[in-house]
mmCIF file of C-alpha atoms in Angstrom:
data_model
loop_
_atom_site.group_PDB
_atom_site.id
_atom_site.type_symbol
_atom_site.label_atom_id
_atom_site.label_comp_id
_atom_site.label_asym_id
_atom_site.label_seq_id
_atom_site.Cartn_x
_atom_site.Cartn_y
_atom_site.Cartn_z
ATOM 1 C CA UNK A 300 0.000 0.000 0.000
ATOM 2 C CA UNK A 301 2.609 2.250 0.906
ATOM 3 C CA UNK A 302 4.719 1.616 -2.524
ATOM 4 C CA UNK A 303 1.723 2.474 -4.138
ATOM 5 C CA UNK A 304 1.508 5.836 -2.674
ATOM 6 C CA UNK A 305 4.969 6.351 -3.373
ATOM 7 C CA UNK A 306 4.485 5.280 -7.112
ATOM 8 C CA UNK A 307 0.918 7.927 -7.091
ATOM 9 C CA UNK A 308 3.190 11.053 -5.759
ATOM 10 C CA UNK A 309 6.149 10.341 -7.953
ATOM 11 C CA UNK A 310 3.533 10.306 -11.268
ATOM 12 C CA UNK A 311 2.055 13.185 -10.042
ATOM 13 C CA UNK A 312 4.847 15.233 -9.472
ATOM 14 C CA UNK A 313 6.412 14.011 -12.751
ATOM 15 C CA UNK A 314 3.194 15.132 -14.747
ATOM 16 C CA UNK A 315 2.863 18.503 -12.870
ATOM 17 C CA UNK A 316 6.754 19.085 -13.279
ATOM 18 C CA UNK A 317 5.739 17.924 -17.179
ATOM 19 C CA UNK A 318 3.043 20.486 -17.322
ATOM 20 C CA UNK A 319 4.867 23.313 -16.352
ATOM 21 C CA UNK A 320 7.355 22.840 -18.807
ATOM 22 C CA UNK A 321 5.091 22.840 -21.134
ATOM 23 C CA UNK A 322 2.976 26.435 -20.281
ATOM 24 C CA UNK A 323 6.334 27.867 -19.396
ATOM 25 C CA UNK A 324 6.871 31.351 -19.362
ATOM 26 C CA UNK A 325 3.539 32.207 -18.071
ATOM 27 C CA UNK A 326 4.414 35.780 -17.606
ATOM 28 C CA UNK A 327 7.489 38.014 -18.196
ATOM 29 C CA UNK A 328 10.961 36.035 -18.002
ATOM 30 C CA UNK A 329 13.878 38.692 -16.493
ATOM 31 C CA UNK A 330 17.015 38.210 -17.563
ATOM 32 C CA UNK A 331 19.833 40.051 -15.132
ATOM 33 C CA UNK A 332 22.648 41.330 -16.362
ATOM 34 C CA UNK A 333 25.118 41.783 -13.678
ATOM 35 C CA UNK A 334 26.960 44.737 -15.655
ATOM 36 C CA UNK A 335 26.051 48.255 -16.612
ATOM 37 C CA UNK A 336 24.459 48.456 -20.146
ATOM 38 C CA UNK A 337 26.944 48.812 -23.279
ATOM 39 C CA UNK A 338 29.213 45.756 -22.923
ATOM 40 C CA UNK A 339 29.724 42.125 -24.195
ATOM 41 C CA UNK A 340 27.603 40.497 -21.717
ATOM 42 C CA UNK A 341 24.803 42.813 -21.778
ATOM 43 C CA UNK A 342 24.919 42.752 -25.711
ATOM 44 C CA UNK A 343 24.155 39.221 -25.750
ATOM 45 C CA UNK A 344 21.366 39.474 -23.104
ATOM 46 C CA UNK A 345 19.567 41.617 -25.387
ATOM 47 C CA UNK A 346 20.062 39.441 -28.264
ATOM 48 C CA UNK A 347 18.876 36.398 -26.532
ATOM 49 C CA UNK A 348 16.632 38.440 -24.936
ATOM 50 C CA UNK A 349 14.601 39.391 -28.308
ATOM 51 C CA UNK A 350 15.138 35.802 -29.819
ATOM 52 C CA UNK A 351 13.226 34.253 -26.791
ATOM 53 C CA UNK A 352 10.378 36.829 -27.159
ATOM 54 C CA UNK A 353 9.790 36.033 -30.301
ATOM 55 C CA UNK A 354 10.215 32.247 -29.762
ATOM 56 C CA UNK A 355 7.834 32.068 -26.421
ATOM 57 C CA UNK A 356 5.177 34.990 -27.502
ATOM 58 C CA UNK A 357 6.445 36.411 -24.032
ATOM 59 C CA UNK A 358 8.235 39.371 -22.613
ATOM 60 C CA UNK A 359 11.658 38.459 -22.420
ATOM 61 C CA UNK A 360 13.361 41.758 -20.619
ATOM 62 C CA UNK A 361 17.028 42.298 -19.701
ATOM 63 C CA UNK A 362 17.768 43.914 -16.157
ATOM 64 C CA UNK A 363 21.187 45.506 -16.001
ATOM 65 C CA UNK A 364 22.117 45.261 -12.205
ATOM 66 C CA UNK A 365 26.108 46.281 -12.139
ATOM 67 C CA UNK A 366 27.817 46.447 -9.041
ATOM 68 C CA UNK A 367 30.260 44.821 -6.415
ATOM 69 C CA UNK A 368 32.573 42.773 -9.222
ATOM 70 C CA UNK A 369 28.924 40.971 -10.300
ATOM 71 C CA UNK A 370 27.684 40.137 -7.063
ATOM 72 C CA UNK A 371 25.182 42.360 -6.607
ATOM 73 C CA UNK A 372 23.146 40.924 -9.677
ATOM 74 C CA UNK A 373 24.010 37.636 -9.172
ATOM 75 C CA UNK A 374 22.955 37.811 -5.491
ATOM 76 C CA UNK A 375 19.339 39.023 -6.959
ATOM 77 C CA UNK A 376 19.282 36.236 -9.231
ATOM 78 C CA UNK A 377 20.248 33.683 -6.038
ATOM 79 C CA UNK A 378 17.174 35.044 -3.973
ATOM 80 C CA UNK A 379 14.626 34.833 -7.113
ATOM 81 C CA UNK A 380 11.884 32.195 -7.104
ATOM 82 C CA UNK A 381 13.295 29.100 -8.539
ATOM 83 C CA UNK A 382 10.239 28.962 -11.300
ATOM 84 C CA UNK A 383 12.422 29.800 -14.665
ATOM 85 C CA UNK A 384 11.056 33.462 -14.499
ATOM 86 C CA UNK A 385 13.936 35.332 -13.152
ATOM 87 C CA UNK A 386 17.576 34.224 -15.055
ATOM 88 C CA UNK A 387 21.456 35.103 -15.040
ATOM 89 C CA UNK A 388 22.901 35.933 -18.520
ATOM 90 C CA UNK A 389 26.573 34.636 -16.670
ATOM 91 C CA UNK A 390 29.418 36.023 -17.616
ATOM 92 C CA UNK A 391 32.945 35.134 -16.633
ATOM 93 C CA UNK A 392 34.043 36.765 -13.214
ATOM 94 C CA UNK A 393 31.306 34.137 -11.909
ATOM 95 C CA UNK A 394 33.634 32.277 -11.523
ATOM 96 C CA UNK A 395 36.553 34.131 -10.951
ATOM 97 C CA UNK A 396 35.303 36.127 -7.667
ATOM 98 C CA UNK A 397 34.687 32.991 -5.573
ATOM 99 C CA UNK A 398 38.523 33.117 -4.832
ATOM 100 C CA UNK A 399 38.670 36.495 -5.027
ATOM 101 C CA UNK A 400 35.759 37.671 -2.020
ATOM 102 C CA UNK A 401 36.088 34.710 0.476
ATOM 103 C CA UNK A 402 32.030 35.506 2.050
ATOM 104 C CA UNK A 403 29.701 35.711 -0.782
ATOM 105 C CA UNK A 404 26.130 36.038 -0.290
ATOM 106 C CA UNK A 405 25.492 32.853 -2.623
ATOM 107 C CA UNK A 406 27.405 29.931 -3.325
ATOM 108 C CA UNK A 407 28.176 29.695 -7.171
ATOM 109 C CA UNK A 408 27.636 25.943 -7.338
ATOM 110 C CA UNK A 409 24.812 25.145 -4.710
ATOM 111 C CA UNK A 410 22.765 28.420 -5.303
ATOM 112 C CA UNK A 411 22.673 28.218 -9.257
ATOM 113 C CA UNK A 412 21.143 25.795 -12.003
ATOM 114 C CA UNK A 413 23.278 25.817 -14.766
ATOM 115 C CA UNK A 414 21.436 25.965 -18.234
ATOM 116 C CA UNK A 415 23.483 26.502 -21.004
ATOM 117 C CA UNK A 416 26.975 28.064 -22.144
ATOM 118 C CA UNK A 417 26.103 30.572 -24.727
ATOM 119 C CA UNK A 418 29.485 31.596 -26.404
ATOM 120 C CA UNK A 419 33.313 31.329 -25.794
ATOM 121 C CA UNK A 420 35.716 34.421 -26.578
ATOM 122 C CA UNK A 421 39.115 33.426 -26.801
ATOM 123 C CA UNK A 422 41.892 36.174 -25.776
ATOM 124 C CA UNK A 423 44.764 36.776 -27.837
ATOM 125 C CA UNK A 424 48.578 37.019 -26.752
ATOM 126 C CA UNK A 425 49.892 40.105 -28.642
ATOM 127 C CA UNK A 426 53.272 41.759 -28.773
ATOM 128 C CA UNK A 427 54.489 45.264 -29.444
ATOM 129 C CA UNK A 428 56.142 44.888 -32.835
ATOM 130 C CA UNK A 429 59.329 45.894 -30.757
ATOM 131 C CA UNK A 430 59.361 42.677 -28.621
ATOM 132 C CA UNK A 431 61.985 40.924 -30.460
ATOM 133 C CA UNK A 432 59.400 37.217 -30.221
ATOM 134 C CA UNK A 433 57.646 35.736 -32.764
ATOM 135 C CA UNK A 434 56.345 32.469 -31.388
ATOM 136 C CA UNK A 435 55.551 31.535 -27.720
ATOM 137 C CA UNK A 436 58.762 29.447 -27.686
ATOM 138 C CA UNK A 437 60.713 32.479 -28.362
ATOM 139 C CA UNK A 438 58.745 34.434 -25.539
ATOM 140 C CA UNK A 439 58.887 31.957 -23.377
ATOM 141 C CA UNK A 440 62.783 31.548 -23.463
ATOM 142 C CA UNK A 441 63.216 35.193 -23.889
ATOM 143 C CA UNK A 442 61.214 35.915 -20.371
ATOM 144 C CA UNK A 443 63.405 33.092 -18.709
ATOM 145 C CA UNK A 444 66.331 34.291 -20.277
ATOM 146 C CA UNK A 445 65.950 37.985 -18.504
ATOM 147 C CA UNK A 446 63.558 36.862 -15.245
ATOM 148 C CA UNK A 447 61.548 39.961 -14.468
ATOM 149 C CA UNK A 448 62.262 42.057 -17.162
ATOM 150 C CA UNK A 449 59.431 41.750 -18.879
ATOM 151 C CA UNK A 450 55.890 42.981 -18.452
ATOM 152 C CA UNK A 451 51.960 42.286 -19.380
ATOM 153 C CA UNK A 452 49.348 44.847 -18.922
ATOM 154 C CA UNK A 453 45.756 43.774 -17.723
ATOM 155 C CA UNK A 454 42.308 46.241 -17.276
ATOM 156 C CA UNK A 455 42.876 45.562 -13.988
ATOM 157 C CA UNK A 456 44.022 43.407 -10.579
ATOM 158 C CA UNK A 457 41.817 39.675 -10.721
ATOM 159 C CA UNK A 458 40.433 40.766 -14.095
ATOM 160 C CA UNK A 459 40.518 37.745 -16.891
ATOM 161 C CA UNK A 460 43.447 39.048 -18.824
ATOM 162 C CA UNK A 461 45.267 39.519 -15.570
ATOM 163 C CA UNK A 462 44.382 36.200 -14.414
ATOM 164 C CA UNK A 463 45.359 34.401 -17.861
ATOM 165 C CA UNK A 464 48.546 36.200 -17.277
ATOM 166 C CA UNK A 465 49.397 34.947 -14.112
ATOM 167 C CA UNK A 466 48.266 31.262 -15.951
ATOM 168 C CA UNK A 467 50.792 32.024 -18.494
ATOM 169 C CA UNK A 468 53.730 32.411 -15.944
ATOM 170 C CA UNK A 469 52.117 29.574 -13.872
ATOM 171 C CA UNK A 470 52.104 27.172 -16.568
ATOM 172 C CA UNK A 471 55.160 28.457 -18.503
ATOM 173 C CA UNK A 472 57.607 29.294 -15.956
ATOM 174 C CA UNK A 473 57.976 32.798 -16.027
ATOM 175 C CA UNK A 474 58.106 35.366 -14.220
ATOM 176 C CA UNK A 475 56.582 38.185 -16.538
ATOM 177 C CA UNK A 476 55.483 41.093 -14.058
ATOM 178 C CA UNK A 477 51.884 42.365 -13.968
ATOM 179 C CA UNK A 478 51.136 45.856 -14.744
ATOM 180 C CA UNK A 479 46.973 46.814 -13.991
ATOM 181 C CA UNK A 480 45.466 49.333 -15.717
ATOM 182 C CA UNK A 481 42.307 51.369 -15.095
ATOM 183 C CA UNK A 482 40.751 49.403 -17.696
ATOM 184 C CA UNK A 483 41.409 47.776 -21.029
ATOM 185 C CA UNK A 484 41.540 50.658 -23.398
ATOM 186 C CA UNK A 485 44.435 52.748 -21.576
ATOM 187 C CA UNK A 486 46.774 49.345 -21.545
ATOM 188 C CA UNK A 487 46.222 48.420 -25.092
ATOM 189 C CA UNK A 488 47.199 52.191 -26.078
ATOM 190 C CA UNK A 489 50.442 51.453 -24.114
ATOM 191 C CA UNK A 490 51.193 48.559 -25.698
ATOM 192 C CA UNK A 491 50.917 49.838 -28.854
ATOM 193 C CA UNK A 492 52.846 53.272 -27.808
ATOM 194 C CA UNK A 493 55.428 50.918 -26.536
ATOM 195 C CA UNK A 494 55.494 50.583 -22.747
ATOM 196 C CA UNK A 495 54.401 47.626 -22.421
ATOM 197 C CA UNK A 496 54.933 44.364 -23.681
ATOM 198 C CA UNK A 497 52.425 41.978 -23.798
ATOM 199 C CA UNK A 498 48.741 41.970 -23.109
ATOM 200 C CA UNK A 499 46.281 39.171 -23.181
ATOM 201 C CA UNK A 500 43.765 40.634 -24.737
ATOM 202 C CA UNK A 501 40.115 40.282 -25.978
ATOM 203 C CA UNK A 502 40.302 39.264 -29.778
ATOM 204 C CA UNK A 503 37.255 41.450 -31.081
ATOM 205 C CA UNK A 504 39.563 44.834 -29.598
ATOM 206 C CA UNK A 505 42.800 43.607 -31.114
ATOM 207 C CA UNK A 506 41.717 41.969 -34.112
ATOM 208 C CA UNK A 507 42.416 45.609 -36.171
ATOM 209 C CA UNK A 508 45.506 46.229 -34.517
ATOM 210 C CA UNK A 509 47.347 42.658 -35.586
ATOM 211 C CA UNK A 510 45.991 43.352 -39.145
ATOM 212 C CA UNK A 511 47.561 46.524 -39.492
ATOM 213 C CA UNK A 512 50.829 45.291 -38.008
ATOM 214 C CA UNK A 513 50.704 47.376 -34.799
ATOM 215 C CA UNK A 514 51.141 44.697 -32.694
ATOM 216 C CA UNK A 515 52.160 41.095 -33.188
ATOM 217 C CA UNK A 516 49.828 38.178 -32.094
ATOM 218 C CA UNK A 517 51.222 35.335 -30.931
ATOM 219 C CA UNK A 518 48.379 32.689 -30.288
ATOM 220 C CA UNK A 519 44.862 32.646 -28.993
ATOM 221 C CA UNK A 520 44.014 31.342 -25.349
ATOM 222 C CA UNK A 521 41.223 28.719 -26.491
ATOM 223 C CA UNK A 522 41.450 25.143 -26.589
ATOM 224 C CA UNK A 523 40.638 25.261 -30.471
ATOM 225 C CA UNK A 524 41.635 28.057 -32.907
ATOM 226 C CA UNK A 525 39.379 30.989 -33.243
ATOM 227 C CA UNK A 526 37.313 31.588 -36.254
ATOM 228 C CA UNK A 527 38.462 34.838 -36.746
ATOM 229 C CA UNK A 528 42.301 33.820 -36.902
ATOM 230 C CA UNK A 529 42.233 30.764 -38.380
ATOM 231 C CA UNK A 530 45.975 30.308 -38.751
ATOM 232 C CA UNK A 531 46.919 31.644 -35.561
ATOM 233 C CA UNK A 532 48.118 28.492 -33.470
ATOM 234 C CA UNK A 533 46.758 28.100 -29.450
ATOM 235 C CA UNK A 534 48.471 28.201 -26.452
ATOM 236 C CA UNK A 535 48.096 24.800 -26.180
ATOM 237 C CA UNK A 536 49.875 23.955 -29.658
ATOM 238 C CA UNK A 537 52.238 26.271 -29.048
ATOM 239 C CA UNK A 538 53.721 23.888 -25.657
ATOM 240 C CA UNK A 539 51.034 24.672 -22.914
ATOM 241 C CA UNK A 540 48.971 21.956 -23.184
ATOM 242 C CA UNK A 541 45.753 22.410 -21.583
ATOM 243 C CA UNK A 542 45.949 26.166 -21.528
ATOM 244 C CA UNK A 543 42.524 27.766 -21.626
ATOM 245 C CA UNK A 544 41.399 30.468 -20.796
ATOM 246 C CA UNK A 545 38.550 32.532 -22.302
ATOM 247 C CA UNK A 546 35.977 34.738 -21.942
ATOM 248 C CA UNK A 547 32.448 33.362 -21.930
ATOM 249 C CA UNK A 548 28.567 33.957 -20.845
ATOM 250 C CA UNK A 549 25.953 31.605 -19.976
ATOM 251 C CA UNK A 550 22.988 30.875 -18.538
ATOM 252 C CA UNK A 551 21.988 30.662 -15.284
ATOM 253 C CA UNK A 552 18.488 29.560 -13.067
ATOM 254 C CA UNK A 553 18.251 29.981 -9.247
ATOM 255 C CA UNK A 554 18.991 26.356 -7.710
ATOM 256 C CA UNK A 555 15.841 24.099 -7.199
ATOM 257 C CA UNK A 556 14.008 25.524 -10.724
ATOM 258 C CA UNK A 557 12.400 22.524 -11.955
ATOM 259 C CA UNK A 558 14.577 20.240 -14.210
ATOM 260 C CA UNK A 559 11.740 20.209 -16.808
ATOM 261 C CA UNK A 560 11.883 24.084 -17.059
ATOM 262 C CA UNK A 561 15.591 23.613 -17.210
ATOM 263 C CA UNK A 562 15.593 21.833 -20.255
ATOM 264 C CA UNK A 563 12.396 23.596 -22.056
ATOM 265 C CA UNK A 564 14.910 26.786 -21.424
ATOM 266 C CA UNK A 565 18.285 24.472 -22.867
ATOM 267 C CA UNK A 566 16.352 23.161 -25.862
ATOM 268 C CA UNK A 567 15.115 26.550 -26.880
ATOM 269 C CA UNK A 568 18.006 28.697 -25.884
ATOM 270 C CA UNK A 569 19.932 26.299 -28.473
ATOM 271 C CA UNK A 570 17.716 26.818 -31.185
ATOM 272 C CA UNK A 571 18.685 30.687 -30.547
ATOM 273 C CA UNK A 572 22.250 29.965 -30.667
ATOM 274 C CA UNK A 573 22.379 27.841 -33.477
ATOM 275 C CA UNK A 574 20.230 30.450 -35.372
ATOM 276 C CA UNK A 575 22.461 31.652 -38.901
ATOM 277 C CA UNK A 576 21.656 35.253 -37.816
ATOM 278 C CA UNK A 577 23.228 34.751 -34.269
ATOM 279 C CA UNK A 578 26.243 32.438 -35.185
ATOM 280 C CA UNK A 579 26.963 35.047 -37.622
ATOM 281 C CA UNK A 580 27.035 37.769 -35.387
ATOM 282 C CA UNK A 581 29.025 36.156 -32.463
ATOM 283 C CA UNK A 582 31.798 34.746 -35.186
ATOM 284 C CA UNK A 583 32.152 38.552 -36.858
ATOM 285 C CA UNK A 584 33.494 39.714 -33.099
ATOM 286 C CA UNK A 585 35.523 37.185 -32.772
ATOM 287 C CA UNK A 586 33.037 35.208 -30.382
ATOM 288 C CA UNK A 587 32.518 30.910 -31.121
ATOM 289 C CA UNK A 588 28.756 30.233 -30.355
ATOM 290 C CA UNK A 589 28.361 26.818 -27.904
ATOM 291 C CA UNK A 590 24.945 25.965 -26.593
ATOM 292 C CA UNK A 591 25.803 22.910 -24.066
ATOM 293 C CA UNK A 592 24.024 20.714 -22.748
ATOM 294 C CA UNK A 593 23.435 21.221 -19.002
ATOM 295 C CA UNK A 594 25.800 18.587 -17.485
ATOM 296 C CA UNK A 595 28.495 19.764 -19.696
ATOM 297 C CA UNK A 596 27.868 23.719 -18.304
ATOM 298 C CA UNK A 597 27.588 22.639 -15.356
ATOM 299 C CA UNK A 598 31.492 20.809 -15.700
ATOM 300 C CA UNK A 599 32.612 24.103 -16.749
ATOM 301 C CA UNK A 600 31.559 25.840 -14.292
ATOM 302 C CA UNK A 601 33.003 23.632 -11.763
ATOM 303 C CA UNK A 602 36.427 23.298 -13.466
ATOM 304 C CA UNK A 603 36.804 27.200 -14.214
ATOM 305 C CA UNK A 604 36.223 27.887 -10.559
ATOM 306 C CA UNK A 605 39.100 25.487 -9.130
ATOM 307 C CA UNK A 606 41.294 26.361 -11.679
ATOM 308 C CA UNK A 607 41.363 30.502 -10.856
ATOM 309 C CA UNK A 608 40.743 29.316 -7.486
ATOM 310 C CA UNK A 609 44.364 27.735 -7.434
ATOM 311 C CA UNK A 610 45.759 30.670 -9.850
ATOM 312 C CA UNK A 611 44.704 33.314 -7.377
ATOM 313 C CA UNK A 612 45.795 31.793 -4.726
ATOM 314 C CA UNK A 613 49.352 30.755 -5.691
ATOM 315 C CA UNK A 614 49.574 34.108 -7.821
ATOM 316 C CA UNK A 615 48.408 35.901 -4.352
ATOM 317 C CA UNK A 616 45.632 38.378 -6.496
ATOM 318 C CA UNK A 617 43.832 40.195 -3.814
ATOM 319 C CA UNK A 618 41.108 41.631 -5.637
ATOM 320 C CA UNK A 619 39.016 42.682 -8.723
#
């Protein structure tokens, strides 16, 4: 008798679980951006946004909420009903801050349903022209050869391209010193003027530069080759095997949203990034669409968490 009651609830949560996949969004779906409007992350919130409108007859509304290094939107998006209505377009530092602020008001793994990883951005390794390197061999030797002599700029202390920097040294040896910037803009112009040597930078900004010949890439930070520089080797071919490190967004439910709204959200939020329109956009700023599945965002997430975890800690970063 009692397996029987057991067998009733579990068919009758399955088929109301079922049914609200299927009448999901019932009202307007909020999308929080944890940055101020204008940027990468936000840009593709608004995309998605507008493809998901159209695709669930819907309001699909993006909700810039900037502050604290992220936290402050993510935090909102923690606290939201779990019921697929409020969501995090994820960016990055989501999983960089964890071992950068040691009391968060939300834990990034057990307060979050992953959904899907939208797209990957690889960063670039470029050179001033005056850098006498052409390869990452040659860099790599030349920075051991003269310990401390050399130096990358970054937008900023715990920022990616600081952090793929201190990778770089971690996983190459070196001891190339960190210069942080007020932002990315300011330490590409000094790289190009000359006063500094190296940046990991974002391909879509550098992309013009390396064309024109004022500065010299050297390879791209992704596991694969990017799109937009097809015959620029990785980090990885060039002797760093495993070296990734890019920038990304995703998306993100509060934890204990309903698997079947989870995947309703997965399935469609595919379709959108497999749309021509879409791929075409990401790939002509330098950007490789994804669309995971859910376990496999959810394995990224986990991974790119330890693995700044242990870079900030051994590199000692203090903060964004």
């Amino acid at each position: 008798m009692k397996n029987r009651k057991y067998m009733f609830l579990f068919i009758l949560f399955s088929f109301l679980g079922s049914a609200q996949a299927q009448t999901y969004p019932t009202r307007t779906v909020r999308l929080v951006v944890p940055f101020a409007a204008g940027g990468s992350t936000d840009i593709i919130g608004r995309i998605v946004a507008q493809k998901l409108n159209e695709m669930w007859g819907q309001p699909v509304v993006v909700d810039n909420r900037p502050g604290g290094s992220t936290v402050i939107g993510t935090d909102i998006v923690a606290k939201s009903a779990p019921d697929g209505h409020t969501l995090l377009v994820t960016p990055a530092p989501f999983t960089i801050v964890p071992g950068l602020i040691s009391k968060l008001p939300y834990d990034p793994q057990k307060d979050f349903e992953p959904i899907t990883l939208i797209n990957t951005t690889p960063l670039v390794v470029v050179v001033n022209p005056g850098v006498p390197v052409k390869s990452v061999k040659e860099l790599i030797a030349l920075a051991k050869a003269k310990p401390g002599m050399l130096n990358f700029g970054s937008s900023g202390s715990g920022g990616s391209n600081h952090l793929a920097g201190e990778l770089f040294n971690a996983m190459a040896g070196t001891k190339i010193v960190h210069i942080p910037y007020k932002g990315n803009a300011p330490a590409l112009a000094d790289l190009v003027g000359g006063h500094l040597d190296i940046v990991f930078n974002g391909l879509t900004s550098a992309i013009a530069l390396i064309r024109s010949g004022r500065l010299r890439a050297l390879a791209v930070t992704s596991l694969n080759r990017a799109g937009a520089l097809p015959d620029m080797p990785t980090l990885d071919e060039s002797g760093l095997k495993g070296f990734q490190a890019v920038a990304w967004n995703g998306l993100t439910a509060p934890a204990r949203t309903p698997r079947n709204v989870i995947n309703r959200i997965n399935a469609d939020l595919i379709k959108v990034i497999k749309s021509p329109d879409l791929v075409e956009k990401l790939r002509s700023e330098g950007s490789d669409p994804v669309g995971s599945s859910v376990e496999d965002y959810q394995s990224f997430l986990r991974d790119e968490i330890i693995k700044w975890g242990k870079i900030i800690k051994s590199a000692g970063v203090k903060s964004l």
